PDB file of C-alpha atoms in Angstrom:
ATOM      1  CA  UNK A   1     -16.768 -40.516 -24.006  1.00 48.00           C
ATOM      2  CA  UNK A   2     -14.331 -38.215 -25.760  1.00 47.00           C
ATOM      3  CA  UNK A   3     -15.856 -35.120 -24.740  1.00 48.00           C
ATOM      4  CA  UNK A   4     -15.836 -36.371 -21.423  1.00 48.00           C
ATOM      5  CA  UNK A   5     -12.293 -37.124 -21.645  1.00 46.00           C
ATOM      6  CA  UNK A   6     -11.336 -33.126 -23.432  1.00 51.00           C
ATOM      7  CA  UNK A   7     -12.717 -31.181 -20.168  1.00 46.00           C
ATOM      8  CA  UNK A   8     -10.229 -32.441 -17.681  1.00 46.00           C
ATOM      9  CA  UNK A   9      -7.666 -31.897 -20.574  1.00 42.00           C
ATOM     10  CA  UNK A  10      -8.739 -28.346 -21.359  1.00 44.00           C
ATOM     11  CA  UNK A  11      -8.605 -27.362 -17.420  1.00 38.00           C
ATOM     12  CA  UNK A  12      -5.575 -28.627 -17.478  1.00 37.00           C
ATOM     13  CA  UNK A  13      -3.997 -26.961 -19.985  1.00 39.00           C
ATOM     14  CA  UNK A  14      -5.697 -23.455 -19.046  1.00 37.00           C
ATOM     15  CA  UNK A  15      -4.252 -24.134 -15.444  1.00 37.00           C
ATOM     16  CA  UNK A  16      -0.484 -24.914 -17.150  1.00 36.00           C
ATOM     17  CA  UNK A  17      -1.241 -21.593 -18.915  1.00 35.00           C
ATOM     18  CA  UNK A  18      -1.837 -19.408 -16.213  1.00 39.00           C
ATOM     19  CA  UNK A  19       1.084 -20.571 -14.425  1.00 38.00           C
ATOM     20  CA  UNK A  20       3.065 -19.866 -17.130  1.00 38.00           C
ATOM     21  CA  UNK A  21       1.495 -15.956 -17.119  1.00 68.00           C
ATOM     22  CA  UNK A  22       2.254 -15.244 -14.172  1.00 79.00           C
ATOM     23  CA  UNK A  23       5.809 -13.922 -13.189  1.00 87.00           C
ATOM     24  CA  UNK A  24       8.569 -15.719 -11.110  1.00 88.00           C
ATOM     25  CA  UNK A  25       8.946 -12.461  -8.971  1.00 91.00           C
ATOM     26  CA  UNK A  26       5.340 -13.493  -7.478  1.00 91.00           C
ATOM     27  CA  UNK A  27       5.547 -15.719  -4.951  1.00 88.00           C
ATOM     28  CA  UNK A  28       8.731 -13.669  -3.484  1.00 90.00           C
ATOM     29  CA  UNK A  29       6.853 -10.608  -3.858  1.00 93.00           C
ATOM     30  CA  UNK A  30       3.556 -11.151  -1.874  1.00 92.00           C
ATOM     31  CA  UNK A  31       5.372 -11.464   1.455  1.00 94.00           C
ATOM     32  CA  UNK A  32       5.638  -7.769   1.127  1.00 96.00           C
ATOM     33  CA  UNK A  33       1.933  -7.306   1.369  1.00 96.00           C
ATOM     34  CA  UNK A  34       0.494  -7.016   4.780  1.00 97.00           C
ATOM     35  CA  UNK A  35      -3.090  -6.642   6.307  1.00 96.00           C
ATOM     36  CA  UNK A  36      -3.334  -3.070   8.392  1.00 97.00           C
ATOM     37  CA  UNK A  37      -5.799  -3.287  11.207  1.00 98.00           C
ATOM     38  CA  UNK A  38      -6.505   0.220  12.928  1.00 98.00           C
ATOM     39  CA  UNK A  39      -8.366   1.430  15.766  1.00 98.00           C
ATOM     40  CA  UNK A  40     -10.347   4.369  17.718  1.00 95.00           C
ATOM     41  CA  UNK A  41     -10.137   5.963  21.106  1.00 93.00           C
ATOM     42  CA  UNK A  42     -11.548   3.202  22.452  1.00 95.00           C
ATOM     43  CA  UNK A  43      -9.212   0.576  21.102  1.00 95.00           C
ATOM     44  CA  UNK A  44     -12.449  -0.649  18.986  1.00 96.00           C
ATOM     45  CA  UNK A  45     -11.135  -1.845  15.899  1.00 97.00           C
ATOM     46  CA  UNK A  46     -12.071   0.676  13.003  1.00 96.00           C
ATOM     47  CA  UNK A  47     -11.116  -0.430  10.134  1.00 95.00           C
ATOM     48  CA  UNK A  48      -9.383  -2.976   8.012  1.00 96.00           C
ATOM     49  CA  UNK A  49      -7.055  -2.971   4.817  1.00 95.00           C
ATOM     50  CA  UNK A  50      -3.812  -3.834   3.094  1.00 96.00           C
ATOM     51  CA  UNK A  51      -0.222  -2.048   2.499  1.00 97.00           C
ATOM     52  CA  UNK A  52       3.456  -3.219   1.669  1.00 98.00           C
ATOM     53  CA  UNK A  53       6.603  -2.882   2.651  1.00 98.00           C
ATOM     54  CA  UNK A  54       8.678  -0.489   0.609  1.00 98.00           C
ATOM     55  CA  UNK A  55      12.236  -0.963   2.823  1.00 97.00           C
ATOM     56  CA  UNK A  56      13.454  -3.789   4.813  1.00 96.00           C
ATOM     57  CA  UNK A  57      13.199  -1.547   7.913  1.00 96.00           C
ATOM     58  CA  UNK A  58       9.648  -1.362   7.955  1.00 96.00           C
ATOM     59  CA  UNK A  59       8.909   1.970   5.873  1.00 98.00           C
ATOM     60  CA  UNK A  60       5.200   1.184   4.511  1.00 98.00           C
ATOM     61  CA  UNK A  61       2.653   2.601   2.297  1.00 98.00           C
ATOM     62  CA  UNK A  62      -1.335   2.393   2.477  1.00 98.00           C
ATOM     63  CA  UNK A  63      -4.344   4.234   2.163  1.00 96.00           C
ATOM     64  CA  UNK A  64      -5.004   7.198   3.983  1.00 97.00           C
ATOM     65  CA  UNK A  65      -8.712   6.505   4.842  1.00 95.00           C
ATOM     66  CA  UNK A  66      -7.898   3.692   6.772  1.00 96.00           C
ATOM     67  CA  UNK A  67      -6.108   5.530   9.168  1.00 97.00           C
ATOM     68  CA  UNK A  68      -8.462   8.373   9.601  1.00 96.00           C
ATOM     69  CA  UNK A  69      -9.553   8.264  13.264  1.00 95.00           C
ATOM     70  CA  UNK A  70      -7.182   5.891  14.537  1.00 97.00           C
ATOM     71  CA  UNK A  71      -5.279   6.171  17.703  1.00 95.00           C
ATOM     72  CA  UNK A  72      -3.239   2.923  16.805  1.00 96.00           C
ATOM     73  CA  UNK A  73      -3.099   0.335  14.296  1.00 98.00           C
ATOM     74  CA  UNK A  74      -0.974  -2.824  13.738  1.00 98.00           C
ATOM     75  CA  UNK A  75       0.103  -5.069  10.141  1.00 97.00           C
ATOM     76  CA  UNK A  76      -0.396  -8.343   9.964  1.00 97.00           C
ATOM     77  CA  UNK A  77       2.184  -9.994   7.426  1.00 95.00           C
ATOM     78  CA  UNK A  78       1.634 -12.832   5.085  1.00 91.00           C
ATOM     79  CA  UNK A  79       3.419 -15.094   7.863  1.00 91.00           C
ATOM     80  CA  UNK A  80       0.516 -14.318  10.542  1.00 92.00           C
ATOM     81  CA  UNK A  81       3.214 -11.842  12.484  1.00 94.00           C
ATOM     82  CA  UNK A  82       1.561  -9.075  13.788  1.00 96.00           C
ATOM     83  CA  UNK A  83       3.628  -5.640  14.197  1.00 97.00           C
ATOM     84  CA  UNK A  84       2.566  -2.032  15.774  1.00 97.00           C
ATOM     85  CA  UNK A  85       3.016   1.056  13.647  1.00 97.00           C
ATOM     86  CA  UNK A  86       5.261   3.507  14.925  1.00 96.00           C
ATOM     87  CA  UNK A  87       4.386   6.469  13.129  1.00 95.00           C
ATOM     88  CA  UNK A  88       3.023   8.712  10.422  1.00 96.00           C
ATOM     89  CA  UNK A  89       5.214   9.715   7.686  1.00 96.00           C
ATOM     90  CA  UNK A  90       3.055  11.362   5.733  1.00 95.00           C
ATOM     91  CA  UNK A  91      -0.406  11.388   4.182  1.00 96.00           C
ATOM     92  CA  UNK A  92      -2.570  13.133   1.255  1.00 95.00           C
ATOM     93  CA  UNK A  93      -6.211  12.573   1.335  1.00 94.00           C
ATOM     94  CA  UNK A  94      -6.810  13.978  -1.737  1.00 94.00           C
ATOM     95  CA  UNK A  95      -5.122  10.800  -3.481  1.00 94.00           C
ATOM     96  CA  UNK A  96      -6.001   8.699  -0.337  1.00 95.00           C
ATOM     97  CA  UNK A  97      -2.076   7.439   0.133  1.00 97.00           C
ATOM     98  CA  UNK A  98      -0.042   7.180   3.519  1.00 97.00           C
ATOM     99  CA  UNK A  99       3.428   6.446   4.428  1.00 98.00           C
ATOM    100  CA  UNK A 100       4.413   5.181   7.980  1.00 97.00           C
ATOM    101  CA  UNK A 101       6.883   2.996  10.116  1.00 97.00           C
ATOM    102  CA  UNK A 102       5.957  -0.156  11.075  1.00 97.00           C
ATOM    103  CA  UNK A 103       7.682  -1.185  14.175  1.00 96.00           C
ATOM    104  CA  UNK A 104       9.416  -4.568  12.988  1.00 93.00           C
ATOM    105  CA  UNK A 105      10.039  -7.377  15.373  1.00 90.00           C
ATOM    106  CA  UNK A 106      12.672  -8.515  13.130  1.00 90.00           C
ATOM    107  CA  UNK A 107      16.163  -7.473  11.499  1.00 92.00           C
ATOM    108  CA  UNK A 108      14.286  -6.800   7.989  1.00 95.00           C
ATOM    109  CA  UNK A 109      11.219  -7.699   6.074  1.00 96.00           C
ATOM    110  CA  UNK A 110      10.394  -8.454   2.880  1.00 96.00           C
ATOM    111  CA  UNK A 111       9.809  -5.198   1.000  1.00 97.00           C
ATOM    112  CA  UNK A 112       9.370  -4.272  -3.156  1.00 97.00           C
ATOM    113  CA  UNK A 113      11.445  -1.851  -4.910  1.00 97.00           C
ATOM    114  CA  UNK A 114       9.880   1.214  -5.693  1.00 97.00           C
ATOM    115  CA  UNK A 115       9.913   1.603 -10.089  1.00 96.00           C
ATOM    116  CA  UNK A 116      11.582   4.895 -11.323  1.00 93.00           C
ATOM    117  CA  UNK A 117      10.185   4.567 -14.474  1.00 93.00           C
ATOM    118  CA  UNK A 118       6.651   4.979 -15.545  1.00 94.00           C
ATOM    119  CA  UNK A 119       5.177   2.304 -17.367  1.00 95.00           C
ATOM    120  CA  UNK A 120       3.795   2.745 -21.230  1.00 95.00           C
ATOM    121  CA  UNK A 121       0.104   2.446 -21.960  1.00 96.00           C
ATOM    122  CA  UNK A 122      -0.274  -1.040 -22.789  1.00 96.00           C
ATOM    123  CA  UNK A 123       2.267  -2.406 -20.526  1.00 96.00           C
ATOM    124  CA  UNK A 124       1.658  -5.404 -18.713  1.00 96.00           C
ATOM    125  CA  UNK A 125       0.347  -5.305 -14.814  1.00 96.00           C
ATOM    126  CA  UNK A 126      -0.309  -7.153 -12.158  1.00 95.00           C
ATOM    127  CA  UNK A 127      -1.969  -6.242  -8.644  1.00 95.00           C
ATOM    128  CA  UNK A 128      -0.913  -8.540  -5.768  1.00 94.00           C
ATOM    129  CA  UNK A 129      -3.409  -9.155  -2.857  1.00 92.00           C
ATOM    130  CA  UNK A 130      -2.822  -9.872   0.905  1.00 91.00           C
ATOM    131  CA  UNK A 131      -2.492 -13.560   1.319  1.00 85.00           C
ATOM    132  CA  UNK A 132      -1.739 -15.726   4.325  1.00 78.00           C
ATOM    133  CA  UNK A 133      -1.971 -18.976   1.430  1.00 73.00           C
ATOM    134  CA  UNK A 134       1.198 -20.851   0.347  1.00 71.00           C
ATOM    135  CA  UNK A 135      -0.508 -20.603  -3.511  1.00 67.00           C
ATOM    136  CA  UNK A 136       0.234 -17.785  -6.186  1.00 66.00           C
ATOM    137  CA  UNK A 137      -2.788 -15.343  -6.556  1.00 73.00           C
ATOM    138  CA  UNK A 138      -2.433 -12.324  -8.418  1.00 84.00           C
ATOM    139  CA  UNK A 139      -5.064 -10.520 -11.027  1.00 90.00           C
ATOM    140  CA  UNK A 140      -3.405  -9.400 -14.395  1.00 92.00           C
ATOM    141  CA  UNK A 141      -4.256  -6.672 -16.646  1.00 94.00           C
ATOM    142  CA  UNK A 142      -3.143  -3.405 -19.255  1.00 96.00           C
ATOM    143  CA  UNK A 143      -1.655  -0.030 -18.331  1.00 97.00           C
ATOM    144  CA  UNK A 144      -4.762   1.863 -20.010  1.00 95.00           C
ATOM    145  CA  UNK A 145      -3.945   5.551 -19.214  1.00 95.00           C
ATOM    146  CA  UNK A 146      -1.505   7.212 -17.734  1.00 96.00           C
ATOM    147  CA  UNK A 147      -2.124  10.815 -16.164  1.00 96.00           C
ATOM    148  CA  UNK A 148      -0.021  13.616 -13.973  1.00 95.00           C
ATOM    149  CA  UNK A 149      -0.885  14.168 -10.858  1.00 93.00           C
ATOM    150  CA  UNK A 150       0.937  17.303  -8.425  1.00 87.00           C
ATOM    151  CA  UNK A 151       3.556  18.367 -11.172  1.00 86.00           C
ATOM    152  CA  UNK A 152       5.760  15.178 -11.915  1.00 91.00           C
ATOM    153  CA  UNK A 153       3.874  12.429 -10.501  1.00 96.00           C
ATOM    154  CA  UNK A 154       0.907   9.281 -12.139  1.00 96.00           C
ATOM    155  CA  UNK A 155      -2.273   8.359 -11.840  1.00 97.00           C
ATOM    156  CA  UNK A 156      -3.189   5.328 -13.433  1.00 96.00           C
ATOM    157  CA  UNK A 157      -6.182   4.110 -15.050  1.00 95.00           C
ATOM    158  CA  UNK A 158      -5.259  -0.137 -15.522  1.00 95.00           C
ATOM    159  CA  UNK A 159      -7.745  -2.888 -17.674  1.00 94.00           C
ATOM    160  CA  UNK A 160      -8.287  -4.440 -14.780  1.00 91.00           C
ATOM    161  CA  UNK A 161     -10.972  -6.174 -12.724  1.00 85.00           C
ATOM    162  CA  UNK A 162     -10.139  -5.123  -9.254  1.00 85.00           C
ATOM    163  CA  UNK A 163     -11.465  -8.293  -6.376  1.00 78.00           C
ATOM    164  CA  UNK A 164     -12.949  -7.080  -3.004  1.00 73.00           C
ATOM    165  CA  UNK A 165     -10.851  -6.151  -0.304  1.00 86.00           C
ATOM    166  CA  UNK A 166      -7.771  -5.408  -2.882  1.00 91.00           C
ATOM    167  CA  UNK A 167      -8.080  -1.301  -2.122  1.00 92.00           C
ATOM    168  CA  UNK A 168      -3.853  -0.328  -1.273  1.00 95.00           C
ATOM    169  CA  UNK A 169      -2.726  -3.552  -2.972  1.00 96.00           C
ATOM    170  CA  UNK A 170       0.116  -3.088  -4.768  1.00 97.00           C
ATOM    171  CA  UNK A 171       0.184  -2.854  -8.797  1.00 97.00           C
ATOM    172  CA  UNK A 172       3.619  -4.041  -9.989  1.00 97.00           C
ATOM    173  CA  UNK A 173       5.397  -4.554 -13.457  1.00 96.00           C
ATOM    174  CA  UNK A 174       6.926  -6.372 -15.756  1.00 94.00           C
ATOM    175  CA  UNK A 175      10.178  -6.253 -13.564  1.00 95.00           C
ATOM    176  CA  UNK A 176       8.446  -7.410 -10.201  1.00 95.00           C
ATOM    177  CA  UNK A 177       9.003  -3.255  -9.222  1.00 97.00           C
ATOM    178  CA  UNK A 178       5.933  -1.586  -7.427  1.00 98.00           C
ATOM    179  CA  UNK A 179       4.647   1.239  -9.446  1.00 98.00           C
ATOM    180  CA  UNK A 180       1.206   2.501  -8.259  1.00 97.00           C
ATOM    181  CA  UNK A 181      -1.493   1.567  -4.964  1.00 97.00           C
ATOM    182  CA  UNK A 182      -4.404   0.017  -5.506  1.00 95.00           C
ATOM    183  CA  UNK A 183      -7.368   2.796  -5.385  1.00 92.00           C
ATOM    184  CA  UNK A 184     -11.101   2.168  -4.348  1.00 83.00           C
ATOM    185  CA  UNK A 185     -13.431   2.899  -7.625  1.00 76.00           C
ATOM    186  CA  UNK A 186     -17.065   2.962  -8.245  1.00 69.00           C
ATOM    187  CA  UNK A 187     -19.390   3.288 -10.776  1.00 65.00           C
ATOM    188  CA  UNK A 188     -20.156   0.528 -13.722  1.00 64.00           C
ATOM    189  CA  UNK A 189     -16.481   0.764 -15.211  1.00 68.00           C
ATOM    190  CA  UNK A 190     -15.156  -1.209 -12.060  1.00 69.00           C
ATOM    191  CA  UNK A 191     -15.977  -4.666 -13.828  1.00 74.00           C
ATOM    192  CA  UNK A 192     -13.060  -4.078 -16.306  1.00 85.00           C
ATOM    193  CA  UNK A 193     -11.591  -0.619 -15.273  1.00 90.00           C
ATOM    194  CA  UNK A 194      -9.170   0.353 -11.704  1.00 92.00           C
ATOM    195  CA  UNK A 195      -7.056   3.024 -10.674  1.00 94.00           C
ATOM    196  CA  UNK A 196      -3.857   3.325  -9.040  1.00 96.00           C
ATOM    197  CA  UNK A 197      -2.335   6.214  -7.112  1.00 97.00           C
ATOM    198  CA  UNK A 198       1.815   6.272  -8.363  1.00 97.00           C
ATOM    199  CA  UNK A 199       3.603   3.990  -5.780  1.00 97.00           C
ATOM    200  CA  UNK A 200       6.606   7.503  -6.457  1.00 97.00           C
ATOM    201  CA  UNK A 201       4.029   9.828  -4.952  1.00 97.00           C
ATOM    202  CA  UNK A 202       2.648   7.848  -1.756  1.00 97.00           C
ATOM    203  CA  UNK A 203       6.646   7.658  -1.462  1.00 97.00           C
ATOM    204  CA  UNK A 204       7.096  11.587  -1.364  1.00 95.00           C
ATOM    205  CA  UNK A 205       4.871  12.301   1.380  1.00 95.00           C
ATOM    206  CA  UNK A 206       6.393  13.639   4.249  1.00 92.00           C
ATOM    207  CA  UNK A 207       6.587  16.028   7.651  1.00 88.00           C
ATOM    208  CA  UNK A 208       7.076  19.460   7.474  1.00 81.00           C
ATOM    209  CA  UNK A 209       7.630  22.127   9.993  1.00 76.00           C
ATOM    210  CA  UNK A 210       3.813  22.754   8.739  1.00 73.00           C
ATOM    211  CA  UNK A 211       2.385  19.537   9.027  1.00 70.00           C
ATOM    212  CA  UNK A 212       1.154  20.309  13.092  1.00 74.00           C
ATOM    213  CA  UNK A 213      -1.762  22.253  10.866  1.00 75.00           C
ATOM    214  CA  UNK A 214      -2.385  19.749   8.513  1.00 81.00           C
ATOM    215  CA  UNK A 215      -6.140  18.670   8.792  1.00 87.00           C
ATOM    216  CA  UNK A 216      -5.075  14.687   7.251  1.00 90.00           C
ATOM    217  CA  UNK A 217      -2.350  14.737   9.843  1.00 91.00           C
ATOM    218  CA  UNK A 218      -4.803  16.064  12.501  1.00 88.00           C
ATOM    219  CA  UNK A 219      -7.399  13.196  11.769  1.00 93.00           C
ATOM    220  CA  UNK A 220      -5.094  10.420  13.061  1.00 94.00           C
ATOM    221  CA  UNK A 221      -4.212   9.776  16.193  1.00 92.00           C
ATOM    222  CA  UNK A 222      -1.039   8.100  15.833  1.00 93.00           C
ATOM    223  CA  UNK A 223       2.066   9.331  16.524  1.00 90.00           C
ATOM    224  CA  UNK A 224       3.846  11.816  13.708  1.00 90.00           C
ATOM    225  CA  UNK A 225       7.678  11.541  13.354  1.00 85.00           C
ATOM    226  CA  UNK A 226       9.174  14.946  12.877  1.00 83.00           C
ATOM    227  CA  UNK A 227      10.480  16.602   9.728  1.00 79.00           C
ATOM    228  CA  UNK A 228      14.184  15.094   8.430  1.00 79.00           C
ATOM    229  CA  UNK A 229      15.748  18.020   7.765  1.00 76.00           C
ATOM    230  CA  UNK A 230      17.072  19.283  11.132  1.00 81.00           C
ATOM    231  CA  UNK A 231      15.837  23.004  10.824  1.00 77.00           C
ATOM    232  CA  UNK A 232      12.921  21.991   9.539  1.00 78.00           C
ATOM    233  CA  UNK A 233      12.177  19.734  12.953  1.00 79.00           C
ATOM    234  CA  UNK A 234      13.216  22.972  15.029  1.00 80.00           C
ATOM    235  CA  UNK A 235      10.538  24.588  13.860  1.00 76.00           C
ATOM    236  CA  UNK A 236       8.151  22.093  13.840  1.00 74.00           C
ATOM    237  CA  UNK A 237       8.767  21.263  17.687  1.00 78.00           C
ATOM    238  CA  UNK A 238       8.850  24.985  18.356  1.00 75.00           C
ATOM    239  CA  UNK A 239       5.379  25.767  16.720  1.00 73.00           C
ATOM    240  CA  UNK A 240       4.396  22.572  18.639  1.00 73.00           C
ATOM    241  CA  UNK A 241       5.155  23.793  21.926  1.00 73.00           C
ATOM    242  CA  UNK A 242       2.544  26.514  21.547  1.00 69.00           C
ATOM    243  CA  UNK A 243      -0.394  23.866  20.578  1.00 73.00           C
ATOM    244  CA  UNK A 244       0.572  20.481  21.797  1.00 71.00           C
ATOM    245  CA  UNK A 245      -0.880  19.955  25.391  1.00 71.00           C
ATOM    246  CA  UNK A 246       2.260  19.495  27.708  1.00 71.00           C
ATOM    247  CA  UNK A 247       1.864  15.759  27.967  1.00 71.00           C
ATOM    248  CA  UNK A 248       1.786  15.702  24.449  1.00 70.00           C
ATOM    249  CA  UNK A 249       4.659  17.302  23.716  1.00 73.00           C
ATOM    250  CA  UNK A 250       7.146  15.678  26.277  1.00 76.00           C
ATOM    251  CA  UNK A 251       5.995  12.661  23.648  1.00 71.00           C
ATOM    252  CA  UNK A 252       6.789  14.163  20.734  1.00 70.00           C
ATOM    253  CA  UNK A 253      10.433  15.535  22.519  1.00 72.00           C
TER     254      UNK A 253
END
């Protein structure tokens, strides 16, 4: 009879517990996380994924291989509100990150804060999924290794089991700040081992007056915005008026 009476005791103490584990920024948090669905030529859907929300005005980040091939692609948020994305930012396939506008049908949207600093090995982490459900769900883990990637930006290596369908989740830290994407993994490390691509570097992608060459860029099918810097876009529309078909380019003016 005792032992009968410990188990629903014990599972709820251990459900008290993780409560307590997991941080108040959550549940604010996972609004930021949206499902992307993209699609081909023939507006057959080709693949589907997550991102989040790095700016109230819809500026995103995601994984580059879910956009390869796609001629258009909408998010769906954590509220069921589906939005179209505008355009590419910026992409490396390399490091399979992507940065894009999302065409919000709102004033702003939940987003998360970009970190500036780089979390120490054996800092805390925790990887949000895409969720449409009103309860908390998040997978913690360890900073295990932290490595440089093009000059001044991380790759990190986390002690963490990553769930199906969590590739471009974000990884956040103590502070509720977003510090690295979610990257897919293989191999017989993946039980207790992930990767993240720095949340900093996704962030630094970006048009050039070079990107009409750019075989990423090429590969998707959505629109490109144009460089920010105003010579920059000059040349960019003037090297695209020698390889854009004329339809095309009226778009792009």
């Amino acid at each position: 009879m005792k032992k009968l009476l410990i188990l629903p005791l014990l599972l709820v103490f251990f459900a008290q517990w993780s409560m307590a584990q997991t941080p108040k920024w959550v549940e604010k948090a996972k609004r930021a996380v949206f499902s992307v669905v993209t699609y081909d030529k023939n507006d057959k859907m080709l693949n589907t994924g997550n991102g989040f929300f790095v700016s109230e005005d819809g500026l995103a980040l995601s994984d580059y291989s879910l956009f390869k091939g796609a001629e258009r692609a909408v998010v769906i948020t954590a509220e069921g509100k589906q939005m179209p994305i505008s355009t590419i930012l910026g992409a490396d396939d390399m490091y399979d990150v992507i940065k894009f506008r999302v065409a919000i049908t709102e004033k702003k949207v939940p987003a998360l804060v970009v970190a500036q600093t780089i979390p120490a090995v054996g800092a805390d982490a925790w990887m949000l999924p895409y969720s449409t459900q009103k309860s908390i769900a998040c997978v913690s883990g360890k900073v295990k290794e932290v490595a440089k990637i093009s000059g001044e930006y991380n790759y990190y290596t986390l002690s963490m089991q990553m769930k199906d369908k969590m590739v471009s989740c974000p990884v956040m830290n103590l502070e509720g700040q977003v510090f690295g994407i979610a990257q897919k993994s293989s191999g017989l490390d993946t039980v207790t081992t992930c990767y993240a691509a720095g949340a900093a570097f996704a962030m630094s992608q970006k048009i050039s007056a070079l990107s009409l060459g750019d075989a990423a860029l090429k590969s998707i099918g959505i629109r490109k915005g144009l460089p920010e810097a105003e010579d920059q876009a000059l040349v960019y529309l003037f090297m695209a008026s020698s390889t854009l078909a004329g339809e095309d380019y009226e778009k792009l003016l």
